[in-house]
Tab-separated table of C-alpha atoms and ligand atoms in Angstrom:
chain	number	residue	atom	x	y	z
A	1164	MET	CA	0.399	0.418	0.059
A	1165	THR	CA	1.288	3.516	-0.691
A	1166	ASP	CA	1.027	4.735	3.254
A	1167	THR	CA	3.460	1.639	3.980
A	1168	LEU	CA	6.452	3.208	1.537
A	1169	PRO	CA	8.712	5.280	4.230
A	1170	THR	CA	8.950	9.141	2.791
A	1171	PRO	CA	12.354	9.879	1.021
A	1172	ALA	CA	14.949	11.094	2.946
A	1173	LEU	CA	16.659	14.418	2.471
A	1174	ASP	CA	20.225	14.840	3.751
A	1175	LEU	CA	23.367	17.462	4.080
A	1176	PRO	CA	26.871	15.902	4.403
A	1177	PRO	CA	28.224	16.146	8.091
A	1178	GLY	CA	30.606	19.508	8.434
A	1179	SER	CA	27.714	21.149	5.661
A	1180	PRO	CA	27.086	24.972	6.496
A	1181	MET	CA	24.409	24.703	5.341
A	1182	TRP	CA	24.041	22.281	9.223
A	1183	ASN	CA	24.248	25.946	10.659
A	1184	PRO	CA	21.527	27.443	11.529
A	1185	ASP	CA	22.386	30.672	10.111
A	1186	PHE	CA	21.935	29.350	6.554
A	1187	LEU	CA	18.518	29.983	6.039
A	1188	PHE	CA	15.597	27.396	4.339
A	1189	GLY	CA	12.900	29.205	2.873
A	1190	ALA	CA	10.130	28.299	0.662
A	1191	GLY	CA	8.463	31.277	-1.936
A	1192	THR	CA	5.130	32.208	-3.306
A	1193	SER	CA	4.107	35.494	-5.220
A	1194	ALA	CA	1.098	37.625	-4.570
A	1195	TYR	CA	-0.090	37.563	-7.890
A	1196	GLN	CA	0.061	33.102	-7.943
A	1197	VAL	CA	-1.429	32.960	-4.806
A	1198	GLU	CA	-3.406	35.318	-3.777
A	1199	GLY	CA	-6.618	35.453	-5.713
A	1200	ALA	CA	-9.249	38.486	-4.268
A	1201	VAL	CA	-7.821	40.726	-7.397
A	1202	SER	CA	-11.010	43.102	-7.052
A	1203	GLU	CA	-11.508	43.177	-3.359
A	1204	ASP	CA	-10.730	45.828	-1.242
A	1205	GLY	CA	-9.646	48.994	-3.603
A	1206	ARG	CA	-6.762	46.371	-5.279
A	1207	THR	CA	-6.931	47.453	-8.903
A	1208	PRO	CA	-6.233	45.760	-12.112
A	1209	CYS	CA	-2.490	44.564	-13.003
A	1210	ILE	CA	-1.021	43.667	-16.291
A	1211	TRP	CA	-1.627	39.771	-16.016
A	1212	ASP	CA	-5.452	40.434	-15.296
A	1213	THR	CA	-5.139	42.248	-18.685
A	1214	PHE	CA	-2.887	39.643	-20.379
A	1215	ALA	CA	-4.990	36.787	-19.117
A	1216	GLY	CA	-8.359	38.279	-20.280
A	1217	ARG	CA	-6.817	37.765	-24.032
A	1218	PRO	CA	-7.941	34.602	-25.680
A	1219	GLY	CA	-4.745	31.977	-25.967
A	1220	ALA	CA	-2.670	33.904	-23.939
A	1221	ILE	CA	-3.210	31.180	-20.914
A	1222	ARG	CA	-3.392	27.420	-20.830
A	1223	ASP	CA	-6.835	25.994	-20.704
A	1224	GLY	CA	-7.788	29.688	-20.239
A	1225	ALA	CA	-7.525	29.736	-16.503
A	1226	SER	CA	-7.135	32.791	-14.190
A	1227	ALA	CA	-5.258	34.092	-11.059
A	1228	ALA	CA	-9.333	35.624	-9.625
A	1229	ILE	CA	-9.251	32.588	-6.803
A	1230	ALA	CA	-5.722	31.055	-7.302
A	1231	CYS	CA	-4.821	29.383	-3.406
A	1232	ASP	CA	-7.339	31.643	-2.106
A	1233	HIS	CA	-4.570	32.917	-0.244
A	1234	TYR	CA	-5.964	36.343	0.683
A	1235	ARG	CA	-8.515	34.430	3.057
A	1236	ARG	CA	-6.337	31.313	4.175
A	1237	TRP	CA	-2.708	33.226	4.655
A	1238	GLN	CA	-3.303	32.706	8.601
A	1239	ASP	CA	-3.565	28.819	7.563
A	1240	ASP	CA	-0.763	28.748	5.263
A	1241	ILE	CA	1.719	30.650	7.192
A	1242	ASP	CA	0.854	28.013	10.017
A	1243	LEU	CA	1.907	25.667	8.287
A	1244	LEU	CA	5.156	27.306	7.216
A	1245	ALA	CA	5.345	27.170	10.419
A	1246	THR	CA	4.769	23.835	10.673
A	1247	LEU	CA	7.158	22.781	8.243
A	1248	GLY	CA	9.730	24.202	10.117
A	1249	PHE	CA	10.983	26.659	7.095
A	1250	ASP	CA	13.370	29.781	8.568
A	1251	ALA	CA	12.132	32.464	5.902
A	1252	TYR	CA	9.466	33.230	3.601
A	1253	ARG	CA	9.738	34.869	0.653
A	1254	LEU	CA	6.724	36.542	-0.634
A	1255	SER	CA	5.829	39.445	-2.376
A	1256	PHE	CA	3.926	42.493	-2.156
A	1257	ALA	CA	1.146	43.366	-4.614
A	1258	TRP	CA	1.443	46.593	-6.223
A	1259	SER	CA	-2.221	47.565	-7.162
A	1260	ARG	CA	-3.321	46.075	-3.604
A	1261	LEU	CA	-0.617	48.248	-1.632
A	1262	LEU	CA	-1.030	51.587	-3.641
A	1263	ARG	CA	-3.984	52.742	-5.472
A	1264	GLU	CA	-3.937	54.840	-9.115
A	1265	ASP	CA	-3.079	58.342	-6.648
A	1266	GLY	CA	0.353	56.951	-5.814
A	1267	SER	CA	-1.387	56.627	-1.804
A	1268	VAL	CA	-1.357	54.188	0.084
A	1269	ASN	CA	-4.842	51.411	0.072
A	1270	PRO	CA	-5.075	51.372	3.756
A	1271	ALA	CA	-6.710	47.658	3.363
A	1272	GLY	CA	-3.437	47.123	1.590
A	1273	VAL	CA	-1.037	47.371	4.326
A	1274	ALA	CA	-3.699	45.901	6.713
A	1275	PHE	CA	-3.607	42.640	4.805
A	1276	TYR	CA	0.242	42.167	4.403
A	1277	ASP	CA	0.422	44.006	8.091
A	1278	ARG	CA	-1.273	40.556	9.488
A	1279	ILE	CA	1.325	38.176	7.162
A	1280	LEU	CA	4.549	40.087	8.726
A	1281	ASP	CA	3.247	39.926	12.159
A	1282	ARG	CA	2.326	35.811	12.280
A	1283	LEU	CA	5.712	35.704	10.279
A	1284	LEU	CA	7.376	37.035	13.065
A	1285	ALA	CA	5.168	35.439	15.462
A	1286	HIS	CA	6.651	32.412	14.357
A	1287	GLY	CA	10.017	33.392	14.204
A	1288	ILE	CA	10.248	33.068	10.383
A	1289	LYS	CA	12.133	35.645	8.560
A	1290	PRO	CA	10.095	37.585	5.742
A	1291	PHE	CA	11.865	38.201	2.252
A	1292	VAL	CA	10.102	40.461	0.638
A	1293	THR	CA	9.921	41.365	-3.500
A	1294	LEU	CA	8.085	44.675	-4.427
A	1295	TYR	CA	7.860	43.588	-8.334
A	1296	HIS	CA	7.149	40.334	-9.246
A	1297	TRP	CA	5.546	40.865	-12.836
A	1298	ASP	CA	2.151	42.296	-11.257
A	1299	LEU	CA	2.462	45.919	-12.951
A	1300	PRO	CA	-0.676	48.078	-11.807
A	1301	GLN	CA	-2.576	48.100	-15.663
A	1302	HIS	CA	-2.675	52.353	-15.178
A	1303	LEU	CA	0.896	52.340	-15.274
A	1304	GLN	CA	0.747	49.937	-18.305
A	1305	ASP	CA	-1.795	52.786	-19.982
A	1306	ARG	CA	1.198	55.159	-19.791
A	1307	GLY	CA	3.538	52.996	-21.331
A	1308	GLY	CA	4.792	50.433	-18.560
A	1309	TRP	CA	8.819	49.958	-18.514
A	1310	LEU	CA	8.690	50.634	-21.945
A	1311	ASN	CA	8.185	54.807	-19.466
A	1312	ARG	CA	11.144	55.984	-18.261
A	1313	ASP	CA	8.373	57.306	-15.457
A	1314	THR	CA	7.399	53.698	-14.902
A	1315	ALA	CA	11.349	53.276	-12.541
A	1316	HIS	CA	10.361	56.504	-10.740
A	1317	ARG	CA	7.202	54.837	-9.632
A	1318	LEU	CA	8.473	51.423	-8.527
A	1319	ALA	CA	10.799	53.608	-6.079
A	1320	ASP	CA	7.504	55.215	-5.129
A	1321	PHE	CA	6.438	52.094	-4.131
A	1322	ALA	CA	9.418	51.226	-2.566
A	1323	ASP	CA	9.805	54.210	-0.249
A	1324	LEU	CA	5.811	53.649	1.072
A	1325	ALA	CA	6.057	49.721	1.327
A	1326	SER	CA	8.750	49.544	3.334
A	1327	ARG	CA	7.945	53.232	5.271
A	1328	HIS	CA	4.270	51.179	5.935
A	1329	LEU	CA	5.388	47.757	6.596
A	1330	GLY	CA	9.971	47.883	6.643
A	1331	ASP	CA	9.872	47.646	10.628
A	1332	ARG	CA	9.180	43.845	9.790
A	1333	VAL	CA	10.610	42.837	6.936
A	1334	HIS	CA	13.860	40.977	6.877
A	1335	ALA	CA	15.220	41.185	3.380
A	1336	TRP	CA	13.904	43.387	0.553
A	1337	THR	CA	14.079	42.142	-3.300
A	1338	THR	CA	13.336	45.593	-5.910
A	1339	LEU	CA	12.576	43.234	-8.709
A	1340	ASN	CA	12.176	39.429	-9.466
A	1341	GLU	CA	13.575	37.998	-12.473
A	1342	PRO	CA	13.716	41.043	-14.277
A	1343	TRP	CA	15.027	39.572	-17.717
A	1344	CYS	CA	11.682	37.337	-17.639
A	1345	SER	CA	9.597	40.906	-17.351
A	1346	ALA	CA	11.678	42.375	-20.264
A	1347	TRP	CA	12.036	39.494	-22.702
A	1348	LEU	CA	9.264	37.218	-21.959
A	1349	GLY	CA	6.827	40.049	-21.532
A	1350	HIS	CA	8.363	42.668	-24.032
A	1351	GLY	CA	10.900	40.228	-26.443
A	1352	THR	CA	8.638	37.305	-27.230
A	1353	GLY	CA	5.606	38.470	-25.778
A	1354	LEU	CA	5.011	35.321	-24.184
A	1355	HIS	CA	4.391	37.146	-21.084
A	1356	ALA	CA	2.429	40.070	-19.679
A	1357	PRO	CA	2.140	43.031	-21.649
A	1358	GLY	CA	2.588	40.651	-24.062
A	1359	LEU	CA	4.579	43.437	-26.333
A	1360	ALA	CA	7.520	41.683	-28.857
A	1361	GLY	CA	9.997	43.300	-30.044
A	1362	GLU	CA	13.715	43.397	-29.356
A	1363	ALA	CA	14.197	47.060	-29.101
A	1364	TYR	CA	11.286	46.814	-26.419
A	1365	ALA	CA	13.178	44.071	-24.528
A	1366	VAL	CA	16.404	46.002	-24.386
A	1367	GLU	CA	14.566	49.158	-23.224
A	1368	ALA	CA	12.088	48.101	-20.702
A	1369	MET	CA	14.872	45.733	-19.032
A	1370	HIS	CA	17.067	49.430	-19.049
A	1371	HIS	CA	14.075	51.072	-17.307
A	1372	LEU	CA	13.495	48.028	-14.886
A	1373	LEU	CA	16.661	48.059	-13.621
A	1374	LEU	CA	17.268	51.819	-13.436
A	1375	GLY	CA	13.622	51.281	-10.967
A	1376	HIS	CA	15.623	48.767	-9.109
A	1377	GLY	CA	18.941	51.165	-8.706
A	1378	LEU	CA	16.005	54.064	-7.596
A	1379	ALA	CA	14.258	51.413	-5.324
A	1380	LEU	CA	17.238	51.419	-3.233
A	1381	PRO	CA	18.116	54.229	-1.863
A	1382	ALA	CA	14.594	54.770	-1.153
A	1383	LEU	CA	14.422	51.463	0.610
A	1384	ARG	CA	17.593	52.326	2.847
A	1385	ALA	CA	16.736	56.035	3.590
A	1386	ASN	CA	13.386	54.172	5.179
A	1387	GLY	CA	16.117	51.850	7.582
A	1388	ALA	CA	16.021	48.667	5.048
A	1389	ARG	CA	19.375	46.543	6.166
A	1390	GLN	CA	18.722	43.584	3.869
A	1391	VAL	CA	18.386	45.093	0.079
A	1392	GLY	CA	18.644	43.206	-3.326
A	1393	ILE	CA	17.466	41.879	-6.670
A	1394	VAL	CA	16.500	38.151	-7.552
A	1395	THR	CA	17.342	36.995	-11.176
A	1396	ASN	CA	16.963	34.127	-13.092
A	1397	VAL	CA	20.211	32.442	-14.342
A	1398	THR	CA	20.530	29.659	-17.013
A	1399	ALA	CA	23.351	27.339	-17.224
A	1400	ILE	CA	24.760	26.763	-20.811
A	1401	SER	CA	26.413	24.200	-22.849
A	1402	ALA	CA	27.727	24.027	-26.312
A	1403	ASP	CA	25.917	21.621	-28.500
A	1404	THR	CA	29.387	20.643	-30.251
A	1405	GLN	CA	33.189	22.518	-30.355
A	1406	ARG	CA	32.498	24.221	-33.489
A	1407	PRO	CA	33.870	27.523	-33.255
A	1408	ALA	CA	30.296	29.009	-34.603
A	1409	ASP	CA	28.906	26.924	-31.753
A	1410	LEU	CA	31.315	28.370	-28.801
A	1411	GLN	CA	30.548	31.827	-29.848
A	1412	ALA	CA	26.967	30.686	-29.827
A	1413	VAL	CA	27.794	29.755	-26.063
A	1414	ASP	CA	28.832	33.637	-25.206
A	1415	LEU	CA	25.499	34.936	-26.550
A	1416	ALA	CA	23.696	33.235	-24.779
A	1417	ARG	CA	25.894	33.920	-21.644
A	1418	ALA	CA	24.924	37.594	-21.868
A	1419	CYS	CA	21.478	37.074	-22.737
A	1420	TYR	CA	20.504	34.632	-20.377
A	1421	ASN	CA	22.829	35.936	-17.318
A	1422	HIS	CA	25.274	38.962	-18.284
A	1423	TRP	CA	22.356	41.455	-19.318
A	1424	VAL	CA	20.896	41.443	-16.014
A	1425	LEU	CA	24.414	40.907	-14.201
A	1426	ASP	CA	26.942	43.064	-15.747
A	1427	PRO	CA	25.383	46.195	-15.111
A	1428	LEU	CA	24.776	45.333	-11.642
A	1429	PHE	CA	28.344	44.499	-10.992
A	1430	LYS	CA	30.522	46.012	-13.602
A	1431	GLY	CA	28.079	49.021	-14.888
A	1432	HIS	CA	27.993	47.951	-18.278
A	1433	TYR	CA	25.940	46.355	-20.458
A	1434	PRO	CA	27.947	42.772	-22.168
A	1435	GLU	CA	28.872	44.102	-25.365
A	1436	ALA	CA	28.086	41.115	-27.141
A	1437	LEU	CA	24.144	41.771	-26.723
A	1438	ALA	CA	25.141	44.754	-29.914
A	1439	SER	CA	25.751	41.479	-32.048
A	1440	LEU	CA	22.551	39.785	-30.981
A	1441	TRP	CA	20.351	42.602	-31.214
A	1442	PRO	CA	22.312	45.073	-33.388
A	1443	ALA	CA	19.022	47.234	-33.768
A	1444	ALA	CA	18.324	47.502	-30.303
A	1445	ARG	CA	20.207	50.661	-28.060
A	1446	PRO	CA	19.018	50.660	-23.801
A	1447	PRO	CA	18.117	54.224	-23.154
A	1448	ILE	CA	21.014	55.298	-20.618
A	1449	ARG	CA	21.153	58.841	-19.467
A	1450	GLU	CA	23.860	59.984	-17.411
A	1451	GLY	CA	24.182	58.618	-14.221
A	1452	ASP	CA	21.753	55.740	-14.766
A	1453	MET	CA	24.337	53.138	-15.166
A	1454	ALA	CA	26.115	54.044	-11.717
A	1455	LEU	CA	22.564	54.411	-9.671
A	1456	ILE	CA	22.486	50.527	-11.082
A	1457	ALA	CA	25.760	49.169	-10.283
A	1458	ALA	CA	25.308	50.615	-6.350
A	1459	PRO	CA	26.200	48.004	-3.789
A	1460	MET	CA	23.616	45.773	-2.776
A	1461	ASP	CA	23.840	43.259	0.921
A	1462	TYR	CA	22.626	40.242	-1.292
A	1463	ILE	CA	21.817	38.710	-4.947
A	1464	GLY	CA	18.776	36.202	-5.047
A	1465	ILE	CA	19.520	33.720	-7.919
A	1466	ASN	CA	16.769	31.639	-8.958
A	1467	TYR	CA	17.879	28.912	-10.934
A	1468	TYR	CA	16.088	26.040	-12.658
A	1469	PHE	CA	17.632	24.207	-16.026
A	1470	ARG	CA	19.995	24.274	-18.587
A	1471	ALA	CA	19.840	25.435	-22.092
A	1472	ASN	CA	22.412	23.837	-24.558
A	1473	VAL	CA	23.157	26.384	-27.538
A	1474	ARG	CA	24.286	26.376	-30.800
A	1475	SER	CA	24.809	29.157	-33.878
A	1476	ASP	CA	21.398	29.489	-35.365
A	1477	GLY	CA	23.575	30.211	-38.528
A	1478	GLU	CA	23.197	34.078	-38.374
A	1479	HIS	CA	24.366	36.248	-35.549
A	1480	GLY	CA	21.928	34.379	-32.865
A	1481	PHE	CA	22.189	31.138	-30.570
A	1482	ALA	CA	19.124	28.614	-30.986
A	1483	ASP	CA	18.904	26.267	-27.658
A	1484	LYS	CA	18.804	22.638	-29.000
A	1485	GLY	CA	18.702	21.062	-25.965
A	1486	LEU	CA	19.549	17.954	-25.006
A	1487	ASP	CA	17.688	14.526	-25.995
A	1488	ARG	CA	18.041	11.020	-22.861
A	1489	VAL	CA	18.299	13.746	-20.319
A	1490	GLU	CA	15.940	13.865	-17.406
A	1491	ARG	CA	12.499	16.321	-17.627
A	1492	THR	CA	9.839	18.196	-15.066
A	1493	VAL	CA	6.118	17.864	-16.288
A	1494	MET	CA	7.508	21.556	-17.440
A	1495	GLY	CA	9.813	20.037	-19.952
A	1496	TRP	CA	12.944	21.836	-17.986
A	1497	GLU	CA	16.078	19.349	-17.503
A	1498	VAL	CA	17.010	18.542	-14.369
A	1499	TYR	CA	20.642	20.127	-14.162
A	1500	PRO	CA	21.721	19.999	-10.652
A	1501	ALA	CA	25.666	20.530	-11.720
A	1502	GLY	CA	24.861	23.750	-13.383
A	1503	LEU	CA	23.544	25.524	-10.205
A	1504	ARG	CA	27.420	24.655	-9.112
A	1505	ASP	CA	28.909	25.723	-11.709
A	1506	VAL	CA	26.985	29.283	-12.214
A	1507	LEU	CA	27.686	30.187	-9.077
A	1508	ILE	CA	31.236	29.867	-9.035
A	1509	GLY	CA	31.460	31.389	-12.292
A	1510	PHE	CA	29.687	34.643	-11.679
A	1511	ALA	CA	32.188	34.108	-7.935
A	1512	GLY	CA	35.358	34.543	-10.353
A	1513	ARG	CA	33.546	37.375	-13.023
A	1514	TYR	CA	32.276	39.600	-10.300
A	1515	PRO	CA	34.753	40.040	-7.506
A	1516	ASN	CA	32.381	42.519	-5.918
A	1517	LEU	CA	29.545	39.938	-5.915
A	1518	PRO	CA	27.577	40.450	-2.729
A	1519	PRO	CA	26.056	37.132	-0.298
A	1520	VAL	CA	24.379	35.047	-2.739
A	1521	HIS	CA	20.702	33.809	-1.241
A	1522	ILE	CA	18.988	30.375	-3.741
A	1523	THR	CA	16.201	32.063	-3.913
A	1524	GLU	CA	14.178	30.145	-6.363
A	1525	ASN	CA	14.642	26.503	-7.001
A	1526	GLY	CA	11.968	23.836	-7.352
A	1527	MET	CA	10.706	21.794	-9.953
A	1528	SER	CA	6.658	20.811	-11.560
A	1529	SER	CA	5.108	17.313	-11.314
A	1530	ASP	CA	2.254	15.355	-11.992
A	1531	ASP	CA	1.569	15.295	-8.442
A	1532	HIS	CA	-1.754	13.094	-6.724
A	1533	VAL	CA	-3.077	12.790	-3.512
A	1534	ILE	CA	-3.622	9.182	-2.862
A	1535	ASP	CA	-4.544	8.092	0.565
A	1536	GLY	CA	-3.648	11.564	1.894
A	1537	ARG	CA	-0.555	11.190	0.501
A	1538	VAL	CA	1.317	12.560	-2.249
A	1539	ASP	CA	4.731	10.894	-3.398
A	1540	ASP	CA	6.488	13.244	-4.997
A	1541	GLU	CA	9.981	11.063	-4.794
A	1542	GLN	CA	11.087	13.001	-8.220
A	1543	ARG	CA	11.413	16.540	-6.422
A	1544	VAL	CA	13.021	14.755	-3.142
A	1545	ARG	CA	15.911	14.044	-5.676
A	1546	TYR	CA	15.801	16.982	-7.400
A	1547	LEU	CA	16.188	18.625	-4.073
A	1548	GLN	CA	18.722	16.259	-2.686
A	1549	ARG	CA	20.884	16.905	-6.250
A	1550	HIS	CA	20.502	20.508	-6.016
A	1551	LEU	CA	21.575	21.268	-2.108
A	1552	ASP	CA	24.478	18.566	-3.010
A	1553	ALA	CA	25.382	20.414	-5.984
A	1554	LEU	CA	25.177	24.073	-3.745
A	1555	GLY	CA	27.331	22.372	-1.056
A	1556	GLN	CA	29.652	21.785	-3.984
A	1557	ALA	CA	29.561	25.493	-5.003
A	1558	ILE	CA	29.737	26.558	-0.701
A	1559	ARG	CA	33.328	24.145	-0.721
A	1560	ALA	CA	34.501	26.439	-3.659
A	1561	GLY	CA	34.262	29.337	-1.355
A	1562	VAL	CA	30.808	30.940	-3.050
A	1563	ASP	CA	29.208	32.982	0.297
A	1564	VAL	CA	25.790	31.639	-0.272
A	1565	ARG	CA	23.669	32.138	2.596
A	1566	GLY	CA	20.051	31.030	1.672
A	1567	TYR	CA	17.950	28.439	-0.114
A	1568	PHE	CA	14.109	29.045	-1.186
A	1569	ALA	CA	12.419	26.335	-2.551
A	1570	TRP	CA	9.851	27.284	-5.327
A	1571	SER	CA	7.328	26.817	-4.409
A	1572	LEU	CA	5.408	27.173	-0.557
A	1573	MET	CA	1.973	25.257	-2.601
A	1574	ASP	CA	1.333	24.221	-5.978
A	1575	ASN	CA	-0.254	27.750	-7.349
A	1576	PHE	CA	-0.794	30.052	-10.798
A	1577	GLU	CA	2.339	29.254	-12.871
A	1578	TRP	CA	1.670	32.205	-15.461
A	1579	THR	CA	0.755	31.152	-18.837
A	1580	GLU	CA	0.756	27.562	-17.908
A	1581	GLY	CA	-2.521	28.626	-15.466
A	1582	TYR	CA	-2.541	25.723	-13.144
A	1583	ALA	CA	-1.072	23.079	-14.906
A	1584	GLN	CA	1.862	22.773	-13.358
A	1585	ARG	CA	2.460	21.804	-9.694
A	1586	PHE	CA	5.559	23.363	-8.354
A	1587	GLY	CA	4.404	23.242	-4.537
A	1588	LEU	CA	5.773	21.524	-1.513
A	1589	VAL	CA	2.386	21.358	-0.549
A	1590	HIS	CA	-0.429	20.490	-2.731
A	1591	VAL	CA	-3.791	22.115	-3.815
A	1592	ASP	CA	-6.594	20.975	-4.669
A	1593	TYR	CA	-8.473	23.828	-6.218
A	1594	ASP	CA	-11.496	22.451	-5.965
A	1595	THR	CA	-11.686	23.049	-1.982
A	1596	GLN	CA	-8.501	24.753	-1.506
A	1597	ALA	CA	-6.874	21.326	0.843
A	1598	ARG	CA	-3.687	21.958	1.450
A	1599	VAL	CA	-1.689	18.446	1.817
A	1600	PRO	CA	2.045	18.563	2.266
A	1601	LYS	CA	3.899	16.441	-0.386
A	1602	ASP	CA	6.566	14.225	0.299
A	1603	SER	CA	8.836	16.658	-0.413
A	1604	ALA	CA	7.712	18.711	1.972
A	1605	LEU	CA	7.870	16.047	4.955
A	1606	ALA	CA	11.475	15.388	3.786
A	1607	LEU	CA	12.362	19.107	4.017
A	1608	GLN	CA	10.399	19.146	7.596
A	1609	ALA	CA	12.191	15.965	9.029
A	1610	LEU	CA	16.373	17.604	8.067
A	1611	LEU	CA	15.133	21.262	9.581
A	1612	ARG	CA	14.041	19.033	12.568
A	1613	ARG	CA	17.325	17.213	12.614
A	1614	ARG	CA	18.950	20.308	12.347
A	1615	ARG	CA	17.677	22.441	15.440
A	1616	GLU	CA	18.184	18.951	17.120
A	1617	LEU	CA	21.543	18.987	16.111
A	1618	SER	CA	22.618	22.648	17.054
A	1619	GLY	CA	20.457	22.427	20.093
A	1620	ALA	CA	22.750	19.846	21.276
A	1621	ARG	CA	25.873	21.705	20.493
A	1622	THR	CA	24.309	25.224	22.070
A	1623	GLY	CA	24.098	22.691	25.266
A	1624	ALA	CA	27.180	21.562	24.793
A	1625	SER	CA	29.150	24.573	25.222
A	1626	ARG	CA	26.804	26.113	27.593
A	1627	ALA	CA	27.742	22.358	29.484
A	1628	ALA	CA	31.519	22.958	28.525
A	1629	ARG	CA	31.907	26.977	30.300
A	1630	ALA	CA	29.587	25.425	33.272
A	1631	PRO	CA	31.415	25.796	36.357
A	1632	ALA	CA	32.421	22.130	37.486
B	1157	FCB	C1	9.913	32.005	-11.672
B	1157	FCB	C2	8.924	32.747	-11.414
B	1157	FCB	C3	8.015	32.090	-10.172
B	1157	FCB	C4	7.794	30.860	-10.673
B	1157	FCB	C5	8.839	29.965	-11.233
B	1157	FCB	C6	8.915	28.239	-11.506
B	1157	FCB	O1	10.562	32.329	-13.019
B	1157	FCB	O2	9.729	33.076	-10.204
B	1157	FCB	O3	7.170	33.076	-10.359
B	1157	FCB	O4	6.893	30.543	-11.906
B	1157	FCB	O5	9.411	30.615	-12.734
């Protein structure tokens, strides 16, 4: 019977710094993907509400109007997070819930996040708050969105008001989640909201996103924020063949996927390869912009999921060829744990000023079902184990990593994939909103419990050593 099978376990090597309770284990969500209640208590539409209304934009025509109903179930969700033993929670504030169209704060929005932060702190869980996880208020999109430089200033205003009202309880702030996706998927390919397609749009949007980050940093710091950073998605890259043209394609892919965001932040300029990739597109840089963008941060959040295996496209670009006979998730993404180690070691070498790293997302979607009250997601347990191993290798190689956040706390609205992809540690039944921790959640819970016991034993031992005979 399924319920007699043992829950698969997770482990860390003896002596790993991840056993230290200062290393944070967390789980993440984002407002649009879990909250629902998209038109309640003064929340105004965001670009994803509009985009989801386009026929064919979202798989099965799904909508995030209810999602995980977290707007009502936040208390139980946070209690579950605590039961699972997490040290930290990564969430985002919905811009269009927190601020009104005239730029003033919406008291109902403040009250919602106020209660969430209080409950997290009551459980001793550190809140990591993202300001912008892709849900731009529609009224800003109506004025050009990220193609309008003014939107960068509006992000700074949002940072100021959010931190003024709620900052006393936020452990760490993230200005932007994955600007690459906002810029490229939202403005380059049109696969994401707002659904624009053009290289020049993407390059312009990226600059304004990064400028918004640069303007938000001092706004947050002025209100007392001590841990401020950005979260970027990165891709591990391999060459399909050793032909010079394919090796050249690897450089282009690195520039596009990784350095487009990281070079401005840590070198103060865009990678030169972008000009050969997109000859007609130029970022609209004004004097002083790059210095703002490259201002020091307290941490960098890295989201890692997969690798691209690239070759030349025969023109001036690259193509992702993929690989046969590799393990994949339901999303189709290759499972490639070594890539996490390799990108981290690569970034630490390329950017001597790289701040401490948090892995802010890592996880996978699978076809999960509740059977006899249990969700056997053995592939996810193996996935987590192998990525924690790879992370341990990066740390041993000298990369300063301070935390690991699984994506996601629970199954949720996966953007264009709607509810077809289950990334959660906790299973959500969208008909009843019942939550069931999957085996992976239980394995993490057991690991975190052992870690607490060990550190308790260590503290006890050192106290005993100091105790008078
Ligand atoms: C990332 C997003 C996150 C989630 C995961 C699967 O790109 O930041 O919201 O969709 O992918």
